[in-house]
Structure formats: C-alpha cells, structure tokens
C-alpha cells in the first residue's frame, strides 16, 4: 500500500510563499518598481543562491524590463518584485527607468506599435 499523497496547490500560492519567504511585496527602493523598469545584472550568478535569483541574473545581462522578465520566468509582478528587491539590496542588479521616446529625440515607432497591437489581437 502506498503512502497517502499530499494535496498539491494548483494555484501555485504555496510555491510563491516559499520563493518570497512569506513576503507579499517589496520594500525599500524596490517599492518603486513598475513593469517598464529596466533591470540589469551587476554581477554574475554565484553558486548557492536561489534558483530564481540565478535565473534573473542570467537573463538580465542586457537590460530587460520587469514585464519581460516576469513573462520569461512565469512569475506574477508582486512575486518578481520581492525577488528583485532581494537582488537590489545585495547590489546584484540595477534598476533603471526606461528612457521615454520623446527624451530620446524621436516619437514612438508607429510600425512597432502596430506590430505589437496586431500580435496582441492574435492572442
């Protein structure tokens, strides 16, 4: 006879609780993060760090927005923000505000915006 199976958490909330150490939101400077904030690694991943932290450092060698990073990792914004807060406090990543198009000397790229809109409509 096999041992009774432990019920699984289909929502993933148990996993998120473990990932964040029970924290529900970022604190300190990370509380100003939004989906357009660019994240850049300042250090390479080291052994012994949490897998998700390692993955963030690896993916952010080049600037990556919080929204893109969340999509790659399959994590909700608030969970990702807690993980980014850990890395920001440790000095392993840097958070940068995106450069608005009008500050870069040009308007929005209409062709790109139309492609994005078309892609969203196909979803």
N, CA and C atoms as an extended XYZ file, in Angstrom:
369
Properties=species:S:1:pos:R:3:atomname:S:1:resname:S:1:resid:I:1 pbc="F F F"
N         0.841       -1.183        0.000 N   UNK     1
C         0.000        0.000        0.000 CA  UNK     1
C         0.886        1.246        0.000 C   UNK     1
N         0.561        2.202       -0.829 N   UNK     2
C         1.389        3.403       -0.926 CA  UNK     2
C         0.993        4.424        0.137 C   UNK     2
N         1.917        5.316        0.402 N   UNK     3
C         1.669        6.373        1.386 CA  UNK     3
C         0.633        7.349        0.828 C   UNK     3
N        -0.144        7.971        1.698 N   UNK     4
C        -1.134        8.932        1.209 CA  UNK     4
C        -0.431       10.104        0.528 C   UNK     4
N        -1.033       10.549       -0.555 N   UNK     5
C        -0.458       11.668       -1.299 CA  UNK     5
C        -0.842       12.981       -0.646 C   UNK     5
N         0.116       13.847       -0.587 N   UNK     6
C        -0.136       15.171       -0.053 CA  UNK     6
C        -0.850       15.994       -1.118 C   UNK     6
N        -1.905       16.716       -0.785 N   UNK     7
C        -2.604       17.500       -1.801 CA  UNK     7
C        -1.672       18.559       -2.389 C   UNK     7
N        -1.803       18.769       -3.663 N   UNK     8
C        -0.978       19.782       -4.321 CA  UNK     8
C        -1.724       21.099       -4.354 C   UNK     8
N        -0.976       22.161       -4.503 N   UNK     9
C        -1.540       23.501       -4.552 CA  UNK     9
C        -1.612       23.932       -6.011 C   UNK     9
N        -2.765       23.770       -6.685 N   UNK    10
C        -2.855       24.094       -8.107 CA  UNK    10
C        -2.676       25.579       -8.396 C   UNK    10
N        -2.887       26.440       -7.411 N   UNK    11
C        -2.769       27.883       -7.642 CA  UNK    11
C        -1.324       28.345       -7.658 C   UNK    11
N        -0.413       27.563       -7.094 N   UNK    12
C         0.988       27.968       -7.024 CA  UNK    12
C         1.294       28.857       -5.837 C   UNK    12
N         0.283       29.152       -5.018 N   UNK    13
C         0.500       30.069       -3.896 CA  UNK    13
C         1.524       29.537       -2.910 C   UNK    13
N         1.519       28.244       -2.694 N   UNK    14
C         2.492       27.650       -1.771 CA  UNK    14
C         3.912       27.878       -2.286 C   UNK    14
N         4.111       27.686       -3.574 N   UNK    15
C         5.424       27.903       -4.194 CA  UNK    15
C         5.839       29.363       -4.042 C   UNK    15
N         4.913       30.285       -4.294 N   UNK    16
C         5.233       31.705       -4.174 CA  UNK    16
C         5.601       32.072       -2.745 C   UNK    16
N         4.913       31.476       -1.790 N   UNK    17
C         5.199       31.733       -0.381 CA  UNK    17
C         6.637       31.318       -0.064 C   UNK    17
N         7.031       30.174       -0.578 N   UNK    18
C         8.387       29.678       -0.346 CA  UNK    18
C         9.409       30.567       -1.051 C   UNK    18
N         9.130       30.943       -2.300 N   UNK    19
C        10.063       31.780       -3.063 CA  UNK    19
C        10.350       33.103       -2.373 C   UNK    19
N         9.316       33.698       -1.782 N   UNK    20
C         9.458       35.033       -1.203 CA  UNK    20
C         9.706       35.014        0.298 C   UNK    20
N         9.763       33.839        0.880 N   UNK    21
C         9.946       33.760        2.320 CA  UNK    21
C         8.754       34.332        3.079 C   UNK    21
N         7.578       34.255        2.466 N   UNK    22
C         6.360       34.736        3.118 CA  UNK    22
C         6.082       36.207        2.917 C   UNK    22
N         6.952       36.922        2.227 N   UNK    23
C         6.727       38.356        1.998 CA  UNK    23
C         5.739       38.549        0.852 C   UNK    23
N         4.890       39.548        0.969 N   UNK    24
C         3.869       39.755       -0.061 CA  UNK    24
C         4.192       40.908       -0.997 C   UNK    24
N         5.186       41.694       -0.679 N   UNK    25
C         5.542       42.815       -1.541 CA  UNK    25
C         6.938       43.305       -1.228 C   UNK    25
N         7.527       44.039       -2.162 N   UNK    26
C         8.884       44.529       -1.944 CA  UNK    26
C         8.895       45.697       -0.964 C   UNK    26
N        10.021       45.927       -0.394 N   UNK    27
C        10.180       47.065        0.493 CA  UNK    27
C        11.324       47.940        0.008 C   UNK    27
N        11.522       49.046        0.678 N   UNK    28
C        12.638       49.928        0.347 CA  UNK    28
C        12.542       50.509       -1.047 C   UNK    28
N        13.685       50.618       -1.705 N   UNK    29
C        13.741       51.238       -3.029 CA  UNK    29
C        13.015       50.414       -4.079 C   UNK    29
N        12.840       49.126       -3.839 N   UNK    30
C        12.180       48.260       -4.813 CA  UNK    30
C        10.681       48.523       -4.881 C   UNK    30
N        10.124       49.262       -3.935 N   UNK    31
C         8.686       49.530       -3.965 CA  UNK    31
C         8.307       50.457       -5.110 C   UNK    31
N         9.293       51.091       -5.741 N   UNK    32
C         9.004       51.978       -6.870 CA  UNK    32
C         9.109       51.257       -8.212 C   UNK    32
N         9.347       49.966       -8.201 N   UNK    33
C         9.429       49.207       -9.447 CA  UNK    33
C         8.083       49.204      -10.146 C   UNK    33
N         8.127       49.279      -11.477 N   UNK    34
C         6.911       49.062      -12.248 CA  UNK    34
C         7.263       48.166      -13.430 C   UNK    34
N         6.292       47.829      -14.248 N   UNK    35
C         6.518       46.857      -15.319 CA  UNK    35
C         7.478       47.351      -16.384 C   UNK    35
N         7.669       48.664      -16.499 N   UNK    36
C         8.566       49.210      -17.521 CA  UNK    36
C         9.988       49.426      -17.010 C   UNK    36
N        10.217       49.253      -15.714 N   UNK    37
C        11.558       49.425      -15.152 CA  UNK    37
C        12.507       48.418      -15.781 C   UNK    37
N        13.677       48.894      -16.166 N   UNK    38
C        14.684       48.019      -16.761 CA  UNK    38
C        15.596       47.472      -15.668 C   UNK    38
N        15.878       46.193      -15.740 N   UNK    39
C        16.747       45.525      -14.769 CA  UNK    39
C        18.004       45.076      -15.492 C   UNK    39
N        19.163       45.355      -14.886 N   UNK    40
C        20.451       44.964      -15.456 CA  UNK    40
C        21.279       44.295      -14.365 C   UNK    40
N        21.856       43.145      -14.693 N   UNK    41
C        22.727       42.443      -13.743 CA  UNK    41
C        24.007       43.228      -13.534 C   UNK    41
N        24.449       43.291      -12.288 N   UNK    42
C        25.735       43.915      -11.971 CA  UNK    42
C        26.793       42.863      -11.657 C   UNK    42
N        26.330       41.646      -11.364 N   UNK    43
C        27.250       40.553      -11.056 CA  UNK    43
C        26.782       39.288      -11.769 C   UNK    43
N        27.692       38.354      -11.886 N   UNK    44
C        27.340       37.050      -12.458 CA  UNK    44
C        26.717       36.181      -11.361 C   UNK    44
N        25.898       35.210      -11.744 N   UNK    45
C        25.332       34.300      -10.733 CA  UNK    45
C        26.446       33.532      -10.016 C   UNK    45
N        26.252       33.327       -8.738 N   UNK    46
C        27.204       32.541       -7.948 CA  UNK    46
C        26.486       31.300       -7.432 C   UNK    46
N        27.249       30.291       -7.123 N   UNK    47
C        26.628       29.062       -6.620 CA  UNK    47
C        26.049       29.314       -5.230 C   UNK    47
N        24.984       28.605       -4.945 N   UNK    48
C        24.370       28.686       -3.633 CA  UNK    48
C        23.238       29.691       -3.510 C   UNK    48
N        22.972       30.476       -4.578 N   UNK    49
C        21.848       31.408       -4.481 CA  UNK    49
C        20.583       30.723       -4.978 C   UNK    49
N        19.467       31.287       -4.623 N   UNK    50
C        18.166       30.751       -5.022 CA  UNK    50
C        18.102       30.659       -6.547 C   UNK    50
N        17.492       29.588       -7.050 N   UNK    51
C        17.426       29.349       -8.495 CA  UNK    51
C        16.821       30.537       -9.245 C   UNK    51
N        15.753       31.110       -8.731 N   UNK    52
C        15.098       32.232       -9.402 CA  UNK    52
C        16.004       33.458       -9.433 C   UNK    52
N        16.755       33.700       -8.366 N   UNK    53
C        17.719       34.809       -8.368 CA  UNK    53
C        18.785       34.574       -9.436 C   UNK    53
N        19.259       33.357       -9.513 N   UNK    54
C        20.254       32.995      -10.520 CA  UNK    54
C        19.712       33.224      -11.932 C   UNK    54
N        18.479       32.831      -12.143 N   UNK    55
C        17.852       32.992      -13.463 CA  UNK    55
C        17.680       34.467      -13.811 C   UNK    55
N        17.322       35.291      -12.847 N   UNK    56
C        17.195       36.735      -13.071 CA  UNK    56
C        18.539       37.312      -13.482 C   UNK    56
N        19.587       36.964      -12.755 N   UNK    57
C        20.922       37.480      -13.073 CA  UNK    57
C        21.373       37.047      -14.464 C   UNK    57
N        21.064       35.842      -14.824 N   UNK    58
C        21.461       35.316      -16.124 CA  UNK    58
C        20.715       36.033      -17.254 C   UNK    58
N        19.424       36.207      -17.090 N   UNK    59
C        18.614       36.815      -18.156 CA  UNK    59
C        18.834       38.319      -18.286 C   UNK    59
N        19.296       38.966      -17.234 N   UNK    60
C        19.424       40.428      -17.252 CA  UNK    60
C        20.850       40.904      -17.539 C   UNK    60
N        21.625       40.104      -18.230 N   UNK    61
C        22.950       40.576      -18.643 CA  UNK    61
C        22.799       41.827      -19.500 C   UNK    61
N        21.782       41.829      -20.354 N   UNK    62
C        21.379       43.018      -21.097 CA  UNK    62
C        20.103       43.525      -20.445 C   UNK    62
N        19.843       44.841      -20.508 N   UNK    63
C        18.645       45.373      -19.846 CA  UNK    63
C        17.373       44.651      -20.285 C   UNK    63
N        16.543       44.334      -19.309 N   UNK    64
C        15.285       43.639      -19.557 CA  UNK    64
C        14.226       44.268      -18.650 C   UNK    64
N        13.055       44.549      -19.188 N   UNK    65
C        12.004       45.162      -18.370 CA  UNK    65
C        11.443       44.137      -17.380 C   UNK    65
N        10.864       44.650      -16.327 N   UNK    66
C        10.257       43.781      -15.319 CA  UNK    66
C         9.149       42.944      -15.959 C   UNK    66
N         8.398       43.536      -16.883 N   UNK    67
C         7.322       42.796      -17.554 CA  UNK    67
C         7.880       41.632      -18.366 C   UNK    67
N         8.953       41.886      -19.125 N   UNK    68
C         9.565       40.822      -19.932 CA  UNK    68
C        10.127       39.731      -19.032 C   UNK    68
N        10.783       40.146      -17.969 N   UNK    69
C        11.381       39.193      -17.044 CA  UNK    69
C        10.309       38.314      -16.401 C   UNK    69
N         9.204       38.916      -16.010 N   UNK    70
C         8.099       38.154      -15.430 CA  UNK    70
C         7.524       37.147      -16.412 C   UNK    70
N         7.447       37.546      -17.678 N   UNK    71
C         6.936       36.626      -18.700 CA  UNK    71
C         7.891       35.462      -18.911 C   UNK    71
N         9.189       35.738      -18.948 N   UNK    72
C        10.178       34.671      -19.132 CA  UNK    72
C        10.164       33.682      -17.964 C   UNK    72
N        10.016       34.205      -16.758 N   UNK    73
C        10.079       33.356      -15.568 CA  UNK    73
C         8.722       32.783      -15.172 C   UNK    73
N         7.651       33.313      -15.757 N   UNK    74
C         6.315       32.834      -15.402 CA  UNK    74
C         5.917       33.213      -13.985 C   UNK    74
N         6.329       34.405      -13.551 N   UNK    75
C         6.035       34.855      -12.191 CA  UNK    75
C         5.168       36.101      -12.214 C   UNK    75
N         4.217       36.213      -11.281 N   UNK    76
C         3.424       37.438      -11.170 CA  UNK    76
C         4.304       38.607      -10.730 C   UNK    76
N         3.845       39.819      -11.036 N   UNK    77
C         4.633       41.017      -10.746 CA  UNK    77
C         5.039       41.119       -9.283 C   UNK    77
N         4.096       40.930       -8.351 N   UNK    78
C         4.428       41.136       -6.937 CA  UNK    78
C         5.464       40.131       -6.434 C   UNK    78
N         5.429       38.908       -6.945 N   UNK    79
C         6.417       37.901       -6.535 CA  UNK    79
C         7.790       38.269       -7.106 C   UNK    79
N         7.807       38.645       -8.377 N   UNK    80
C         9.057       39.052       -9.020 CA  UNK    80
C         9.639       40.288       -8.336 C   UNK    80
N         8.781       41.216       -7.937 N   UNK    81
C         9.254       42.431       -7.263 CA  UNK    81
C         9.956       42.104       -5.952 C   UNK    81
N         9.454       41.116       -5.219 N   UNK    82
C        10.108       40.703       -3.966 CA  UNK    82
C        11.494       40.128       -4.262 C   UNK    82
N        11.580       39.280       -5.289 N   UNK    83
C        12.872       38.689       -5.660 CA  UNK    83
C        13.846       39.768       -6.135 C   UNK    83
N        13.340       40.734       -6.903 N   UNK    84
C        14.201       41.830       -7.367 CA  UNK    84
C        14.651       42.701       -6.203 C   UNK    84
N        13.790       42.880       -5.208 N   UNK    85
C        14.173       43.655       -4.020 CA  UNK    85
C        15.371       43.008       -3.323 C   UNK    85
N        15.364       41.674       -3.233 N   UNK    86
C        16.499       40.966       -2.634 CA  UNK    86
C        17.786       41.263       -3.396 C   UNK    86
N        17.693       41.187       -4.723 N   UNK    87
C        18.879       41.402       -5.556 CA  UNK    87
C        19.322       42.862       -5.552 C   UNK    87
N        18.379       43.788       -5.485 N   UNK    88
C        18.729       45.208       -5.409 CA  UNK    88
C        19.453       45.516       -4.098 C   UNK    88
N        18.930       44.977       -2.996 N   UNK    89
C        19.558       45.199       -1.688 CA  UNK    89
C        20.963       44.630       -1.635 C   UNK    89
N        21.184       43.493       -2.316 N   UNK    90
C        22.503       42.857       -2.330 CA  UNK    90
C        23.446       43.508       -3.347 C   UNK    90
N        22.931       44.445       -4.148 N   UNK    91
C        23.757       45.109       -5.149 CA  UNK    91
C        24.056       44.235       -6.364 C   UNK    91
N        23.262       43.206       -6.573 N   UNK    92
C        23.499       42.291       -7.691 CA  UNK    92
C        22.834       42.743       -8.985 C   UNK    92
N        21.797       43.577       -8.882 N   UNK    93
C        21.148       44.133      -10.066 CA  UNK    93
C        20.976       45.632       -9.879 C   UNK    93
N        20.719       46.289      -10.997 N   UNK    94
C        20.466       47.724      -11.004 CA  UNK    94
C        19.118       47.935      -11.679 C   UNK    94
N        18.306       48.826      -11.130 N   UNK    95
C        17.009       49.162      -11.722 CA  UNK    95
C        17.132       50.520      -12.381 C   UNK    95
N        16.706       50.598      -13.645 N   UNK    96
C        16.777       51.849      -14.402 CA  UNK    96
C        15.402       52.201      -14.933 C   UNK    96
N        15.089       53.480      -14.876 N   UNK    97
C        13.854       53.940      -15.507 CA  UNK    97
C        14.065       53.920      -17.008 C   UNK    97
N        13.050       53.484      -17.770 N   UNK    98
C        13.201       53.491      -19.224 CA  UNK    98
C        13.303       54.921      -19.738 C   UNK    98
N        13.974       55.098      -20.860 N   UNK    99
C        14.103       56.419      -21.469 CA  UNK    99
C        12.851       56.660      -22.314 C   UNK    99
N        12.058       57.666      -21.964 N   UNK   100
C        10.875       57.939      -22.776 CA  UNK   100
C        11.279       58.296      -24.200 C   UNK   100
N        10.468       57.923      -25.169 N   UNK   101
C        10.780       58.149      -26.578 CA  UNK   101
C        10.996       59.628      -26.880 C   UNK   101
N        10.206       60.510      -26.248 N   UNK   102
C        10.367       61.931      -26.560 CA  UNK   102
C        11.688       62.471      -26.024 C   UNK   102
N        12.247       61.854      -24.970 N   UNK   103
C        13.553       62.262      -24.460 CA  UNK   103
C        14.676       61.740      -25.333 C   UNK   103
N        14.424       60.680      -26.074 N   UNK   104
C        15.446       60.104      -26.935 CA  UNK   104
C        15.533       60.847      -28.265 C   UNK   104
N        14.717       61.900      -28.448 N   UNK   105
C        14.797       62.711      -29.649 CA  UNK   105
C        13.914       62.218      -30.783 C   UNK   105
N        13.015       61.290      -30.495 N   UNK   106
C        12.122       60.810      -31.546 CA  UNK   106
C        10.791       60.421      -30.931 C   UNK   106
N         9.792       60.340      -31.756 N   UNK   107
C         8.473       59.937      -31.289 CA  UNK   107
C         8.381       58.430      -31.234 C   UNK   107
N         7.217       57.919      -30.865 N   UNK   108
C         7.059       56.460      -30.820 CA  UNK   108
C         7.153       55.853      -32.212 C   UNK   108
N         7.687       54.668      -32.290 N   UNK   109
C         7.805       53.943      -33.560 CA  UNK   109
C         6.444       53.335      -33.872 C   UNK   109
N         5.724       53.966      -34.788 N   UNK   110
C         4.359       53.535      -35.090 CA  UNK   110
C         4.315       52.135      -35.675 C   UNK   110
N         5.288       51.781      -36.491 N   UNK   111
C         5.311       50.435      -37.079 CA  UNK   111
C         5.433       49.378      -35.979 C   UNK   111
N         6.299       49.645      -35.011 N   UNK   112
C         6.462       48.704      -33.900 CA  UNK   112
C         5.186       48.607      -33.079 C   UNK   112
N         4.568       49.754      -32.800 N   UNK   113
C         3.327       49.749      -32.034 CA  UNK   113
C         2.227       48.978      -32.764 C   UNK   113
N         2.165       49.120      -34.086 N   UNK   114
C         1.164       48.382      -34.862 CA  UNK   114
C         1.433       46.883      -34.824 C   UNK   114
N         2.710       46.493      -34.863 N   UNK   115
C         3.058       45.071      -34.767 CA  UNK   115
C         2.661       44.500      -33.413 C   UNK   115
N         2.921       45.250      -32.362 N   UNK   116
C         2.560       44.807      -31.013 CA  UNK   116
C         1.043       44.662      -30.902 C   UNK   116
N         0.314       45.650      -31.397 N   UNK   117
C        -1.140       45.596      -31.352 CA  UNK   117
C        -1.666       44.403      -32.139 C   UNK   117
N        -1.094       44.166      -33.296 N   UNK   118
C        -1.502       43.016      -34.129 CA  UNK   118
C        -1.238       41.703      -33.390 C   UNK   118
N        -0.073       41.605      -32.762 N   UNK   119
C         0.263       40.398      -32.004 CA  UNK   119
C        -0.675       40.169      -30.837 C   UNK   119
N        -1.050       41.236      -30.148 N   UNK   120
C        -1.975       41.122      -29.026 CA  UNK   120
C        -3.357       40.699      -29.484 C   UNK   120
N        -3.765       41.205      -30.639 N   UNK   121
C        -5.077       40.839      -31.153 CA  UNK   121
C        -5.134       39.372      -31.564 C   UNK   121
N        -3.999       38.814      -31.981 N   UNK   122
C        -3.962       37.398      -32.381 CA  UNK   122
C        -4.014       36.467      -31.175 C   UNK   122
N        -3.727       36.959      -29.986 N   UNK   123
C        -3.730       36.102      -28.792 CA  UNK   123
C        -5.065       35.591      -28.441 C   UNK   123
